[in-house]
Amino acid sequence: MNPFDLLKNPQAIQAELEKVKNQLAQITVTGSSGGNMVQVTLNGNMEMLSTKLDPLCVDNRDVPMLQDLIVAAHHDAMSKIQEEIKDRLGPMIGSFPGLGF
């Protein structure tokens, strides 16, 4: 798809953006850390949908470790969602400057 063709037709841009938005909403990935003790699930809009904590990692004496594991799981999920978006929508979003990952 030629991006200059889209610029000639604003309705086509709107339709393509709506299509991308719908596809992003349907993508979900789960990132993990601590050997799957902490899991974070994100959607394609980068919204956190859920977290899962193994009871073994919930120790009130080591809250900083748990906090680090949650951050690490979120980073893992972010990397995975960016890769998934590239794989599924790469050609489509590549035609819109500033949307590439």
CSV table of N, CA and C in Angstrom, one decimal, residues 28-66:
chain,number,residue,atom,x,y,z
A,28,THR,N,-3.3,-10.4,22.4
A,28,THR,CA,-2.9,-10.5,23.8
A,28,THR,C,-1.7,-11.4,23.9
A,29,VAL,N,-0.8,-11.0,24.8
A,29,VAL,CA,0.4,-11.8,25.1
A,29,VAL,C,0.6,-11.8,26.6
A,30,THR,N,1.3,-12.8,27.1
A,30,THR,CA,1.6,-12.9,28.5
A,30,THR,C,3.2,-12.9,28.7
A,31,GLY,N,3.7,-12.0,29.5
A,31,GLY,CA,5.1,-11.9,29.8
A,31,GLY,C,5.2,-12.5,31.2
A,32,SER,N,6.4,-13.1,31.5
A,32,SER,CA,6.6,-13.7,32.8
A,32,SER,C,8.0,-13.4,33.3
A,33,SER,N,8.2,-13.6,34.6
A,33,SER,CA,9.5,-13.5,35.2
A,33,SER,C,9.6,-14.5,36.4
A,34,GLY,N,10.8,-14.7,36.9
A,34,GLY,CA,10.9,-15.6,38.1
A,34,GLY,C,10.5,-17.0,37.8
A,35,GLY,N,10.8,-17.5,36.6
A,35,GLY,CA,10.4,-18.8,36.2
A,35,GLY,C,8.9,-19.0,36.2
A,36,ASN,N,8.2,-18.0,35.7
A,36,ASN,CA,6.7,-18.0,35.6
A,36,ASN,C,6.0,-17.8,36.9
A,37,MET,N,6.8,-17.4,37.9
A,37,MET,CA,6.1,-17.1,39.2
A,37,MET,C,5.3,-15.8,39.1
A,38,VAL,N,5.6,-14.9,38.2
A,38,VAL,CA,4.9,-13.7,38.0
A,38,VAL,C,4.5,-13.6,36.5
A,39,GLN,N,3.3,-13.4,36.2
A,39,GLN,CA,2.8,-13.3,34.8
A,39,GLN,C,2.0,-12.1,34.7
A,40,VAL,N,2.2,-11.4,33.6
A,40,VAL,CA,1.4,-10.2,33.2
A,40,VAL,C,0.9,-10.3,31.8
A,41,THR,N,-0.4,-10.1,31.6
A,41,THR,CA,-1.0,-10.2,30.3
A,41,THR,C,-1.4,-8.8,29.8
A,42,LEU,N,-1.0,-8.5,28.6
A,42,LEU,CA,-1.3,-7.2,27.9
A,42,LEU,C,-2.0,-7.4,26.7
A,43,ASN,N,-2.8,-6.4,26.3
A,43,ASN,CA,-3.4,-6.4,24.9
A,43,ASN,C,-2.6,-5.6,24.0
A,44,GLY,N,-3.0,-5.5,22.7
A,44,GLY,CA,-2.3,-4.8,21.7
A,44,GLY,C,-2.4,-3.3,21.9
A,45,ASN,N,-3.2,-2.8,22.8
A,45,ASN,CA,-3.3,-1.4,23.1
A,45,ASN,C,-2.3,-1.1,24.3
A,46,MET,N,-1.5,-2.0,24.7
A,46,MET,CA,-0.6,-1.9,25.8
A,46,MET,C,-1.2,-1.8,27.1
A,47,GLU,N,-2.5,-2.2,27.2
A,47,GLU,CA,-3.2,-2.2,28.5
A,47,GLU,C,-3.0,-3.5,29.3
A,48,MET,N,-2.7,-3.4,30.6
A,48,MET,CA,-2.5,-4.6,31.3
A,48,MET,C,-3.9,-5.2,31.6
A,49,LEU,N,-4.1,-6.4,31.2
A,49,LEU,CA,-5.4,-7.1,31.4
A,49,LEU,C,-5.4,-7.9,32.7
A,50,SER,N,-4.3,-8.5,33.1
A,50,SER,CA,-4.3,-9.3,34.3
A,50,SER,C,-2.9,-9.6,34.8
A,51,THR,N,-2.8,-9.9,36.0
A,51,THR,CA,-1.5,-10.4,36.6
A,51,THR,C,-1.8,-11.7,37.3
A,52,LYS,N,-0.8,-12.5,37.4
A,52,LYS,CA,-0.9,-13.8,38.1
A,52,LYS,C,0.3,-14.0,38.9
A,53,LEU,N,0.2,-14.2,40.2
A,53,LEU,CA,1.3,-14.4,41.1
A,53,LEU,C,1.2,-15.8,41.7
A,54,ASP,N,2.3,-16.5,41.6
A,54,ASP,CA,2.4,-17.8,42.3
A,54,ASP,C,2.5,-17.6,43.8
A,55,PRO,N,1.7,-18.3,44.6
A,55,PRO,CA,1.7,-18.0,46.0
A,55,PRO,C,3.1,-18.1,46.7
A,56,LEU,N,4.0,-18.9,46.0
A,56,LEU,CA,5.4,-19.0,46.6
A,56,LEU,C,6.2,-17.7,46.5
A,57,CYS,N,5.8,-16.8,45.6
A,57,CYS,CA,6.5,-15.5,45.5
A,57,CYS,C,5.9,-14.4,46.4
A,58,VAL,N,4.8,-14.7,47.1
A,58,VAL,CA,4.2,-13.7,47.9
A,58,VAL,C,4.7,-13.9,49.4
A,59,ASP,N,5.8,-13.2,49.7
A,59,ASP,CA,6.4,-13.2,51.0
A,59,ASP,C,6.5,-11.8,51.5
A,60,ASN,N,5.7,-11.5,52.5
A,60,ASN,CA,5.7,-10.1,53.0
A,60,ASN,C,7.0,-9.6,53.5
A,61,ARG,N,8.0,-10.5,53.7
A,61,ARG,CA,9.3,-10.1,54.1
A,61,ARG,C,10.2,-9.7,52.9
A,62,ASP,N,9.7,-10.0,51.7
A,62,ASP,CA,10.5,-9.6,50.5
A,62,ASP,C,9.7,-8.9,49.4
A,63,VAL,N,9.0,-7.9,49.8
A,63,VAL,CA,8.1,-7.2,48.9
A,63,VAL,C,9.0,-6.5,47.7
A,64,PRO,N,10.2,-6.0,48.0
A,64,PRO,CA,10.9,-5.4,46.9
A,64,PRO,C,11.2,-6.5,45.8
A,65,MET,N,11.5,-7.7,46.1
A,65,MET,CA,11.7,-8.7,45.1
A,65,MET,C,10.5,-8.9,44.2
A,66,LEU,N,9.3,-9.0,44.9
A,66,LEU,CA,8.1,-9.2,44.2
A,66,LEU,C,7.8,-8.0,43.2
